[in-house]
Amino acid sequence: MKYIISLLALVFSVALHAQPPNPIVNIGIFNAPPGSNRFEVRIQLEPSTSLTPAPGGYSGGLFTVRYLSTYGVGLSLVSSPYGYTQALLFPPPPPGPNGVQDGYNYYIFSTTANFLVSFNSTQEYVIAVLQHSNTGSGTGDFAIADATDAWASNPINNGAYYQEYNGVDVTNTIYSGTASAPLPVELTNFTAKLRTNKTVSLDWESASENRLAYYEVQRSTDGQNFQILGKVNAKGSVNVVSNYNLIDLNPAPGMNYYRLRMVDSDGSAEYSALKNIYLISETKSSFGLQPNPTAGPFTLMYHAAQEGDITVSITDIEGRLVKTAVFPATKGDNSFRFDDLKLSVGVYAVSVTMPDSVPQTQRLVVVDIP
């Protein structure tokens, strides 16, 4: 979409209005006001350059903010005078991240609106105001991802920043790449372990919990629809390590996804990263994928309640069939490794049809090799 819009705007601009030679725009992220949970993303022209209103005007832009997933916060758009919205590239939809890789969450914000505006040399212009949901103790770094970032620069994700004026790419540099902001809770560890009695132990640790009210432990069998397992009150410690535990007494057959919903005293909430546990059923066929996310190769594990063939279908985010195969299943535990598919980075649906059940589907996330 960026390139189509750019081409049309460029033709329109050349025909009707001449631009100043080589205008260049810098971009930055700032914690504003200082000490808050808000950020301003600003652009600034290099000295001795200007952008004046012309057909097409300010015709497009994109930037990606990344931060560590362990912060346990989401990121949202508060306002934008230039029509920025969160990009819809991959599930989950907003307010979830557009991507997760190497321990970082990635949020892409873009606009393709046209504004006839003037930008003056060295003056800063706020193009978007962002925030994470609440404040607390501890700080976190939120950065604009540049072309050296593997996830943002991957053509599939299209998350490398740019700015356009009259369809011309006027991007220059990131002049303020990182802003620090207070965090609601410092979650340092979260694990899920299958015990010998087929229950799941969920353990987590926080380093600080200023204004945190409680933890809500949630479980899902598809990674998207979650139910509440239990609620644990926060100890409210500040700069002191606190440990917690909750036992899932009845995990579902097949794959179980777990997460923490961390609720602040004002009712706002954030989520932890997902943890998954695969539980074999003795009476019902089920399957799981390991590892997930994966850098490419993965193993499909399936427990068959009876002998027979299973059909595996893999489709991409557009619904296009990538792979289909039929495998013989013996009663009990089976596995098959996929190591030659050469899947591109993205999200896929893996569906398995077994003789004794309706088709089951799970999401597979493919990431870059670290």
mmCIF file of C-alpha atoms in Angstrom:
data_model
loop_
_atom_site.group_PDB
_atom_site.id
_atom_site.type_symbol
_atom_site.label_atom_id
_atom_site.label_comp_id
_atom_site.label_asym_id
_atom_site.label_seq_id
_atom_site.Cartn_x
_atom_site.Cartn_y
_atom_site.Cartn_z
ATOM 1 C CA MET A 1 0.000 0.000 0.000
ATOM 2 C CA LYS A 2 2.846 2.363 0.839
ATOM 3 C CA TYR A 3 4.417 1.962 -2.573
ATOM 4 C CA ILE A 4 1.162 2.338 -4.532
ATOM 5 C CA ILE A 5 0.270 5.505 -2.670
ATOM 6 C CA SER A 6 3.815 6.814 -3.049
ATOM 7 C CA LEU A 7 3.799 6.330 -6.829
ATOM 8 C CA LEU A 8 0.457 8.087 -7.359
ATOM 9 C CA ALA A 9 1.379 10.977 -5.091
ATOM 10 C CA LEU A 10 4.783 11.356 -6.777
ATOM 11 C CA VAL A 11 3.252 11.642 -10.251
ATOM 12 C CA PHE A 12 0.695 14.150 -8.977
ATOM 13 C CA SER A 13 3.370 16.208 -7.254
ATOM 14 C CA VAL A 14 5.761 16.400 -10.207
ATOM 15 C CA ALA A 15 2.947 17.466 -12.519
ATOM 16 C CA LEU A 16 1.512 20.236 -10.355
ATOM 17 C CA HIS A 17 4.094 21.481 -7.874
ATOM 18 C CA ALA A 18 7.859 21.453 -7.468
ATOM 19 C CA GLN A 19 9.337 20.448 -4.108
ATOM 20 C CA PRO A 20 12.382 21.990 -2.430
ATOM 21 C CA PRO A 21 15.493 19.935 -3.241
ATOM 22 C CA ASN A 22 16.185 16.990 -0.953
ATOM 23 C CA PRO A 23 13.995 17.785 2.069
ATOM 24 C CA ILE A 24 14.910 15.465 4.935
ATOM 25 C CA VAL A 25 12.921 14.548 8.031
ATOM 26 C CA ASN A 26 14.199 13.130 11.330
ATOM 27 C CA ILE A 27 12.009 11.211 13.790
ATOM 28 C CA GLY A 28 12.214 10.750 17.569
ATOM 29 C CA ILE A 29 10.374 9.360 20.597
ATOM 30 C CA PHE A 30 10.151 11.252 23.894
ATOM 31 C CA ASN A 31 8.669 10.608 27.337
ATOM 32 C CA ALA A 32 6.270 13.550 27.655
ATOM 33 C CA PRO A 33 5.583 14.814 30.175
ATOM 34 C CA PRO A 34 8.753 13.450 31.834
ATOM 35 C CA GLY A 35 8.079 10.705 34.364
ATOM 36 C CA SER A 36 4.732 9.766 32.811
ATOM 37 C CA ASN A 37 3.597 6.677 30.923
ATOM 38 C CA ARG A 38 3.080 8.726 27.755
ATOM 39 C CA PHE A 39 5.238 9.154 24.687
ATOM 40 C CA GLU A 40 5.347 11.710 21.922
ATOM 41 C CA VAL A 41 6.623 10.657 18.515
ATOM 42 C CA ARG A 42 7.915 13.776 16.782
ATOM 43 C CA ILE A 43 9.391 14.707 13.421
ATOM 44 C CA GLN A 44 11.881 17.493 12.778
ATOM 45 C CA LEU A 45 13.391 18.908 9.578
ATOM 46 C CA GLU A 46 17.106 19.303 9.141
ATOM 47 C CA PRO A 47 18.369 22.910 9.252
ATOM 48 C CA SER A 48 18.011 24.866 6.001
ATOM 49 C CA THR A 49 15.205 22.653 4.703
ATOM 50 C CA SER A 50 11.464 23.141 4.677
ATOM 51 C CA LEU A 51 8.322 21.419 3.466
ATOM 52 C CA THR A 52 5.598 23.702 2.139
ATOM 53 C CA PRO A 53 1.986 22.828 1.327
ATOM 54 C CA ALA A 54 1.610 21.279 -2.101
ATOM 55 C CA PRO A 55 -0.691 18.788 -3.846
ATOM 56 C CA GLY A 56 -0.394 15.581 -1.859
ATOM 57 C CA GLY A 57 1.117 17.342 1.165
ATOM 58 C CA TYR A 58 2.177 15.149 4.076
ATOM 59 C CA SER A 59 1.221 11.907 2.368
ATOM 60 C CA GLY A 60 2.345 9.044 4.558
ATOM 61 C CA GLY A 61 4.473 7.728 7.380
ATOM 62 C CA LEU A 62 5.203 4.701 9.504
ATOM 63 C CA PHE A 63 7.149 3.965 12.659
ATOM 64 C CA THR A 64 7.568 0.921 14.897
ATOM 65 C CA VAL A 65 7.996 1.015 18.675
ATOM 66 C CA ARG A 66 9.660 -1.937 20.360
ATOM 67 C CA TYR A 67 10.208 -2.837 24.012
ATOM 68 C CA LEU A 68 10.945 -5.914 26.108
ATOM 69 C CA SER A 69 8.037 -8.340 26.448
ATOM 70 C CA THR A 70 8.965 -8.844 30.117
ATOM 71 C CA TYR A 71 7.681 -5.337 30.889
ATOM 72 C CA GLY A 72 4.198 -6.863 30.879
ATOM 73 C CA VAL A 73 2.522 -3.792 29.335
ATOM 74 C CA GLY A 74 0.603 -3.058 26.167
ATOM 75 C CA LEU A 75 0.932 0.055 24.026
ATOM 76 C CA SER A 76 -1.925 2.145 22.653
ATOM 77 C CA LEU A 77 -2.445 5.237 20.520
ATOM 78 C CA VAL A 78 -3.911 8.208 22.431
ATOM 79 C CA SER A 79 -4.120 10.741 19.604
ATOM 80 C CA SER A 80 -2.610 11.713 16.261
ATOM 81 C CA PRO A 81 -3.138 14.978 14.360
ATOM 82 C CA TYR A 82 -1.964 13.200 11.203
ATOM 83 C CA GLY A 83 -4.204 10.149 11.184
ATOM 84 C CA TYR A 84 -1.827 7.494 12.534
ATOM 85 C CA THR A 85 -3.389 4.167 13.554
ATOM 86 C CA GLN A 86 -1.968 0.823 14.609
ATOM 87 C CA ALA A 87 -1.199 -1.312 11.564
ATOM 88 C CA LEU A 88 -3.228 -4.497 11.068
ATOM 89 C CA LEU A 89 -0.574 -6.900 9.793
ATOM 90 C CA PHE A 90 -0.858 -10.004 11.952
ATOM 91 C CA PRO A 91 -3.171 -11.371 14.659
ATOM 92 C CA PRO A 92 -3.787 -10.601 17.430
ATOM 93 C CA PRO A 93 -5.571 -7.326 16.551
ATOM 94 C CA PRO A 94 -5.014 -4.179 18.610
ATOM 95 C CA PRO A 95 -4.347 -3.728 21.468
ATOM 96 C CA GLY A 96 -1.954 -6.649 21.006
ATOM 97 C CA PRO A 97 1.489 -6.256 19.413
ATOM 98 C CA ASN A 98 1.979 -6.639 15.673
ATOM 99 C CA GLY A 99 4.855 -8.991 16.344
ATOM 100 C CA VAL A 100 7.006 -10.614 19.024
ATOM 101 C CA GLN A 101 10.613 -11.652 18.432
ATOM 102 C CA ASP A 102 13.786 -12.164 20.469
ATOM 103 C CA GLY A 103 12.001 -11.097 23.652
ATOM 104 C CA TYR A 104 10.608 -7.835 22.212
ATOM 105 C CA ASN A 105 7.072 -6.647 21.466
ATOM 106 C CA TYR A 106 6.613 -4.644 18.251
ATOM 107 C CA TYR A 107 3.842 -2.112 17.557
ATOM 108 C CA ILE A 108 3.550 -0.562 14.086
ATOM 109 C CA PHE A 109 1.754 2.762 13.570
ATOM 110 C CA SER A 110 1.115 4.164 10.098
ATOM 111 C CA THR A 111 -0.887 6.739 8.151
ATOM 112 C CA THR A 112 -1.722 7.247 4.490
ATOM 113 C CA ALA A 113 -3.760 10.424 4.900
ATOM 114 C CA ASN A 114 -2.876 13.631 3.011
ATOM 115 C CA PHE A 115 -2.436 16.905 4.924
ATOM 116 C CA LEU A 116 -1.555 20.237 3.314
ATOM 117 C CA VAL A 117 0.766 21.516 6.042
ATOM 118 C CA SER A 118 4.012 23.428 6.358
ATOM 119 C CA PHE A 119 6.923 22.053 8.364
ATOM 120 C CA ASN A 120 9.605 24.556 9.382
ATOM 121 C CA SER A 121 13.293 23.904 9.829
ATOM 122 C CA THR A 122 14.407 22.478 13.243
ATOM 123 C CA GLN A 123 10.899 22.787 14.760
ATOM 124 C CA GLU A 124 9.439 19.608 16.265
ATOM 125 C CA TYR A 125 5.982 18.373 15.257
ATOM 126 C CA VAL A 126 4.120 15.709 17.253
ATOM 127 C CA ILE A 127 2.708 13.115 14.858
ATOM 128 C CA ALA A 128 1.377 10.673 17.492
ATOM 129 C CA VAL A 129 0.869 10.371 21.262
ATOM 130 C CA LEU A 130 1.209 6.863 22.741
ATOM 131 C CA GLN A 131 0.951 5.409 26.221
ATOM 132 C CA HIS A 132 1.155 2.200 28.167
ATOM 133 C CA SER A 133 -1.777 1.690 30.477
ATOM 134 C CA ASN A 134 -0.565 2.724 33.939
ATOM 135 C CA THR A 135 2.390 3.820 36.025
ATOM 136 C CA GLY A 136 4.383 2.234 38.816
ATOM 137 C CA SER A 137 7.904 1.635 40.049
ATOM 138 C CA GLY A 138 10.801 0.688 37.850
ATOM 139 C CA THR A 139 11.408 2.016 34.344
ATOM 140 C CA GLY A 140 11.431 0.572 30.857
ATOM 141 C CA ASP A 141 12.939 1.647 27.543
ATOM 142 C CA PHE A 142 10.639 2.141 24.545
ATOM 143 C CA ALA A 143 12.491 2.578 21.253
ATOM 144 C CA ILE A 144 11.787 3.328 17.617
ATOM 145 C CA ALA A 145 13.033 0.346 15.602
ATOM 146 C CA ASP A 146 15.333 1.237 12.723
ATOM 147 C CA ALA A 147 16.548 -0.603 9.634
ATOM 148 C CA THR A 148 19.083 -2.585 11.689
ATOM 149 C CA ASP A 149 16.282 -4.297 13.612
ATOM 150 C CA ALA A 150 15.689 -7.772 12.171
ATOM 151 C CA TRP A 151 11.934 -7.888 12.799
ATOM 152 C CA ALA A 152 11.099 -4.345 11.680
ATOM 153 C CA SER A 153 13.215 -4.470 8.519
ATOM 154 C CA ASN A 154 11.859 -7.842 7.383
ATOM 155 C CA PRO A 155 9.831 -7.126 4.196
ATOM 156 C CA ILE A 156 7.015 -9.356 5.457
ATOM 157 C CA ASN A 157 6.541 -7.140 8.518
ATOM 158 C CA ASN A 158 7.288 -3.837 6.720
ATOM 159 C CA GLY A 159 7.964 -2.168 10.066
ATOM 160 C CA ALA A 160 11.013 -0.021 9.204
ATOM 161 C CA TYR A 161 10.169 3.660 9.737
ATOM 162 C CA TYR A 162 9.674 6.156 6.908
ATOM 163 C CA GLN A 163 8.154 9.577 6.220
ATOM 164 C CA GLU A 164 6.652 10.808 2.942
ATOM 165 C CA TYR A 165 5.814 14.254 1.583
ATOM 166 C CA ASN A 166 3.998 14.453 -1.745
ATOM 167 C CA GLY A 167 4.777 10.787 -2.232
ATOM 168 C CA VAL A 168 8.536 11.351 -1.867
ATOM 169 C CA ASP A 169 10.439 9.453 0.818
ATOM 170 C CA VAL A 170 11.962 12.187 2.987
ATOM 171 C CA THR A 171 13.228 9.926 5.798
ATOM 172 C CA ASN A 172 16.588 10.726 7.309
ATOM 173 C CA THR A 173 17.571 9.549 10.817
ATOM 174 C CA ILE A 174 16.171 8.732 14.247
ATOM 175 C CA TYR A 175 17.325 11.683 16.324
ATOM 176 C CA SER A 176 15.894 10.389 19.632
ATOM 177 C CA GLY A 177 15.609 6.622 19.498
ATOM 178 C CA THR A 178 14.659 5.656 23.064
ATOM 179 C CA ALA A 179 12.424 7.024 25.827
ATOM 180 C CA SER A 180 12.226 5.670 29.383
ATOM 181 C CA ALA A 181 8.902 5.426 31.192
ATOM 182 C CA PRO A 182 7.674 4.046 34.540
ATOM 183 C CA LEU A 183 6.265 0.509 34.527
ATOM 184 C CA PRO A 184 3.346 -0.910 36.555
ATOM 185 C CA VAL A 185 5.048 -4.130 37.625
ATOM 186 C CA GLU A 186 8.418 -5.749 37.041
ATOM 187 C CA LEU A 187 7.627 -9.374 36.216
ATOM 188 C CA THR A 188 10.974 -11.153 36.229
ATOM 189 C CA ASN A 189 9.864 -14.748 35.708
ATOM 190 C CA PHE A 190 6.780 -16.757 34.699
ATOM 191 C CA THR A 191 6.835 -20.537 34.155
ATOM 192 C CA ALA A 192 4.377 -23.398 33.580
ATOM 193 C CA LYS A 193 5.390 -26.970 34.498
ATOM 194 C CA LEU A 194 3.501 -30.237 34.004
ATOM 195 C CA ARG A 195 3.618 -32.327 37.189
ATOM 196 C CA THR A 196 3.572 -36.118 37.454
ATOM 197 C CA ASN A 197 -0.065 -36.122 38.600
ATOM 198 C CA LYS A 198 -1.051 -34.294 35.355
ATOM 199 C CA THR A 199 -1.642 -30.965 37.025
ATOM 200 C CA VAL A 200 0.194 -27.805 35.961
ATOM 201 C CA SER A 201 2.186 -25.638 38.342
ATOM 202 C CA LEU A 202 2.222 -21.943 37.428
ATOM 203 C CA ASP A 203 4.955 -19.921 39.131
ATOM 204 C CA TRP A 204 5.905 -16.289 38.741
ATOM 205 C CA GLU A 205 8.160 -13.712 40.346
ATOM 206 C CA SER A 206 8.036 -9.931 40.435
ATOM 207 C CA ALA A 207 10.677 -7.420 41.472
ATOM 208 C CA SER A 208 8.282 -4.574 42.253
ATOM 209 C CA GLU A 209 4.487 -4.139 42.427
ATOM 210 C CA ASN A 210 3.732 -0.538 43.249
ATOM 211 C CA ARG A 211 -0.068 0.007 42.954
ATOM 212 C CA LEU A 212 -0.636 -3.511 41.600
ATOM 213 C CA ALA A 213 -3.893 -4.978 42.988
ATOM 214 C CA TYR A 214 -3.916 -8.637 41.896
ATOM 215 C CA TYR A 215 -2.912 -11.249 39.333
ATOM 216 C CA GLU A 216 -5.516 -13.087 37.295
ATOM 217 C CA VAL A 217 -4.301 -16.448 35.952
ATOM 218 C CA GLN A 218 -5.888 -17.368 32.618
ATOM 219 C CA ARG A 219 -5.901 -20.466 30.390
ATOM 220 C CA SER A 220 -6.765 -21.080 26.738
ATOM 221 C CA THR A 221 -6.808 -24.127 24.475
ATOM 222 C CA ASP A 222 -6.368 -22.145 21.242
ATOM 223 C CA GLY A 223 -4.135 -19.238 22.316
ATOM 224 C CA GLN A 224 -6.888 -16.669 21.669
ATOM 225 C CA ASN A 225 -9.937 -17.318 23.890
ATOM 226 C CA PHE A 226 -9.034 -17.328 27.591
ATOM 227 C CA GLN A 227 -10.853 -18.367 30.771
ATOM 228 C CA ILE A 228 -9.996 -17.370 34.344
ATOM 229 C CA LEU A 229 -8.308 -20.079 36.439
ATOM 230 C CA GLY A 230 -7.832 -18.074 39.603
ATOM 231 C CA LYS A 231 -7.018 -14.760 41.228
ATOM 232 C CA VAL A 232 -4.028 -14.031 43.472
ATOM 233 C CA ASN A 233 -3.737 -10.774 45.423
ATOM 234 C CA ALA A 234 -0.508 -8.846 44.922
ATOM 235 C CA LYS A 235 1.741 -8.359 47.934
ATOM 236 C CA GLY A 236 2.326 -4.741 46.923
ATOM 237 C CA SER A 237 6.061 -4.877 47.500
ATOM 238 C CA VAL A 238 8.363 -2.168 46.135
ATOM 239 C CA ASN A 239 11.862 -3.165 45.030
ATOM 240 C CA VAL A 240 11.436 -6.511 46.821
ATOM 241 C CA VAL A 241 11.188 -9.896 45.063
ATOM 242 C CA SER A 242 7.782 -11.574 45.496
ATOM 243 C CA ASN A 243 6.997 -15.165 44.479
ATOM 244 C CA TYR A 244 3.612 -16.664 43.598
ATOM 245 C CA ASN A 245 2.144 -20.048 42.669
ATOM 246 C CA LEU A 246 -1.160 -21.395 41.377
ATOM 247 C CA ILE A 247 -1.979 -25.002 40.405
ATOM 248 C CA ASP A 248 -4.185 -25.873 37.439
ATOM 249 C CA LEU A 249 -5.876 -29.023 38.734
ATOM 250 C CA ASN A 250 -7.660 -29.871 35.485
ATOM 251 C CA PRO A 251 -5.662 -28.902 32.397
ATOM 252 C CA ALA A 252 -7.408 -29.671 29.106
ATOM 253 C CA PRO A 253 -6.285 -32.529 26.855
ATOM 254 C CA GLY A 254 -3.950 -31.210 24.162
ATOM 255 C CA MET A 255 -2.306 -27.787 24.254
ATOM 256 C CA ASN A 256 -2.893 -25.421 27.185
ATOM 257 C CA TYR A 257 -1.841 -21.764 26.941
ATOM 258 C CA TYR A 258 -1.354 -19.760 30.142
ATOM 259 C CA ARG A 259 -0.930 -16.053 30.826
ATOM 260 C CA LEU A 260 -1.115 -13.575 33.701
ATOM 261 C CA ARG A 261 -3.450 -10.599 33.661
ATOM 262 C CA MET A 262 -1.909 -8.028 36.001
ATOM 263 C CA VAL A 263 -4.559 -5.639 37.324
ATOM 264 C CA ASP A 264 -3.661 -2.255 38.815
ATOM 265 C CA SER A 265 -5.550 -0.509 41.634
ATOM 266 C CA ASP A 266 -7.299 1.770 39.093
ATOM 267 C CA GLY A 267 -8.658 -1.235 37.188
ATOM 268 C CA SER A 268 -6.276 -1.036 34.222
ATOM 269 C CA ALA A 269 -4.551 -4.282 33.253
ATOM 270 C CA GLU A 270 -1.657 -5.739 31.287
ATOM 271 C CA TYR A 271 -0.724 -9.271 30.186
ATOM 272 C CA SER A 272 2.321 -11.484 30.485
ATOM 273 C CA ALA A 273 3.823 -13.551 27.688
ATOM 274 C CA LEU A 274 2.153 -16.906 26.946
ATOM 275 C CA LYS A 275 3.400 -20.216 28.359
ATOM 276 C CA ASN A 276 2.175 -23.536 26.980
ATOM 277 C CA ILE A 277 1.829 -27.102 28.223
ATOM 278 C CA TYR A 278 0.826 -30.137 26.146
ATOM 279 C CA LEU A 279 -1.259 -32.748 27.966
ATOM 280 C CA ILE A 280 -1.902 -36.184 26.475
ATOM 281 C CA SER A 281 -5.468 -37.516 26.614
ATOM 282 C CA GLU A 282 -6.024 -41.247 26.977
ATOM 283 C CA THR A 283 -9.579 -41.143 25.573
ATOM 284 C CA LYS A 284 -9.575 -38.364 22.982
ATOM 285 C CA SER A 285 -7.301 -37.532 20.070
ATOM 286 C CA SER A 286 -5.368 -34.282 20.452
ATOM 287 C CA PHE A 287 -2.283 -32.570 19.092
ATOM 288 C CA GLY A 288 0.311 -29.917 19.888
ATOM 289 C CA LEU A 289 3.134 -28.027 18.164
ATOM 290 C CA GLN A 290 6.631 -27.666 19.576
ATOM 291 C CA PRO A 291 8.370 -25.266 19.585
ATOM 292 C CA ASN A 292 5.847 -22.499 19.038
ATOM 293 C CA PRO A 293 6.955 -19.848 18.125
ATOM 294 C CA THR A 294 9.555 -21.504 15.889
ATOM 295 C CA ALA A 295 12.367 -20.356 13.607
ATOM 296 C CA GLY A 296 11.105 -22.813 10.971
ATOM 297 C CA PRO A 297 11.312 -26.513 11.884
ATOM 298 C CA PHE A 298 8.723 -27.835 14.308
ATOM 299 C CA THR A 299 7.300 -31.125 15.570
ATOM 300 C CA LEU A 300 3.636 -32.035 15.447
ATOM 301 C CA MET A 301 2.796 -34.267 18.384
ATOM 302 C CA TYR A 302 -0.506 -36.125 18.341
ATOM 303 C CA HIS A 303 -2.127 -38.610 20.632
ATOM 304 C CA ALA A 304 -4.543 -40.869 18.757
ATOM 305 C CA ALA A 305 -7.388 -42.522 20.607
ATOM 306 C CA GLN A 306 -7.515 -45.117 17.820
ATOM 307 C CA GLU A 307 -5.450 -46.230 14.866
ATOM 308 C CA GLY A 308 -5.982 -44.513 11.511
ATOM 309 C CA ASP A 309 -4.725 -41.853 9.119
ATOM 310 C CA ILE A 310 -4.583 -38.180 10.051
ATOM 311 C CA THR A 311 -4.607 -35.281 7.592
ATOM 312 C CA VAL A 312 -2.484 -32.209 8.291
ATOM 313 C CA SER A 313 -3.099 -28.896 6.483
ATOM 314 C CA ILE A 314 -1.041 -25.713 6.887
ATOM 315 C CA THR A 315 -2.368 -22.378 5.602
ATOM 316 C CA ASP A 316 -0.895 -18.874 5.748
ATOM 317 C CA ILE A 317 -2.559 -15.735 7.114
ATOM 318 C CA GLU A 318 -4.267 -15.148 3.762
ATOM 319 C CA GLY A 319 -5.838 -18.607 3.844
ATOM 320 C CA ARG A 320 -3.576 -20.024 1.123
ATOM 321 C CA LEU A 321 -2.667 -23.700 1.459
ATOM 322 C CA VAL A 322 1.048 -24.117 2.155
ATOM 323 C CA LYS A 323 1.249 -27.838 2.898
ATOM 324 C CA THR A 324 -1.026 -30.843 3.161
ATOM 325 C CA ALA A 325 -0.015 -34.361 4.129
ATOM 326 C CA VAL A 326 -1.513 -37.616 5.360
ATOM 327 C CA PHE A 327 0.237 -39.675 8.045
ATOM 328 C CA PRO A 328 -0.592 -43.060 9.548
ATOM 329 C CA ALA A 329 -1.294 -42.869 13.269
ATOM 330 C CA THR A 330 -0.970 -45.698 15.732
ATOM 331 C CA LYS A 331 -3.098 -45.708 18.856
ATOM 332 C CA GLY A 332 -1.314 -43.635 21.484
ATOM 333 C CA ASP A 333 1.520 -41.131 21.034
ATOM 334 C CA ASN A 334 2.764 -40.150 17.578
ATOM 335 C CA SER A 335 4.957 -37.355 16.245
ATOM 336 C CA PHE A 336 6.131 -36.006 12.920
ATOM 337 C CA ARG A 337 8.793 -33.387 12.347
ATOM 338 C CA PHE A 338 8.435 -30.680 9.698
ATOM 339 C CA ASP A 339 11.918 -29.449 8.863
ATOM 340 C CA ASP A 340 11.847 -28.786 5.110
ATOM 341 C CA LEU A 341 8.915 -26.379 4.640
ATOM 342 C CA LYS A 342 11.041 -23.195 4.565
ATOM 343 C CA LEU A 343 8.193 -21.138 6.006
ATOM 344 C CA SER A 344 8.491 -17.357 5.820
ATOM 345 C CA VAL A 345 8.191 -15.279 8.976
ATOM 346 C CA GLY A 346 4.510 -14.919 9.854
ATOM 347 C CA VAL A 347 1.457 -16.619 11.334
ATOM 348 C CA TYR A 348 0.046 -19.932 10.066
ATOM 349 C CA ALA A 349 -2.926 -22.167 10.871
ATOM 350 C CA VAL A 350 -2.157 -25.872 11.364
ATOM 351 C CA SER A 351 -5.252 -28.080 11.108
ATOM 352 C CA VAL A 352 -5.366 -31.784 11.920
ATOM 353 C CA THR A 353 -8.237 -34.121 11.088
ATOM 354 C CA MET A 354 -8.288 -37.439 12.953
ATOM 355 C CA PRO A 355 -10.561 -40.452 12.394
ATOM 356 C CA ASP A 356 -12.469 -39.991 15.654
ATOM 357 C CA SER A 357 -12.801 -36.207 15.816
ATOM 358 C CA VAL A 358 -13.684 -33.015 13.986
ATOM 359 C CA PRO A 359 -10.755 -30.956 12.617
ATOM 360 C CA GLN A 360 -8.647 -29.234 15.258
ATOM 361 C CA THR A 361 -6.657 -26.082 14.505
ATOM 362 C CA GLN A 362 -3.799 -24.337 16.251
ATOM 363 C CA ARG A 363 -1.837 -21.221 15.385
ATOM 364 C CA LEU A 364 1.871 -21.529 14.500
ATOM 365 C CA VAL A 365 4.097 -18.450 14.703
ATOM 366 C CA VAL A 366 7.296 -18.440 12.621
ATOM 367 C CA VAL A 367 10.008 -15.953 13.634
ATOM 368 C CA ASP A 368 13.457 -15.011 12.392
ATOM 369 C CA ILE A 369 16.419 -17.140 13.406
ATOM 370 C CA PRO A 370 17.945 -15.394 16.461
#
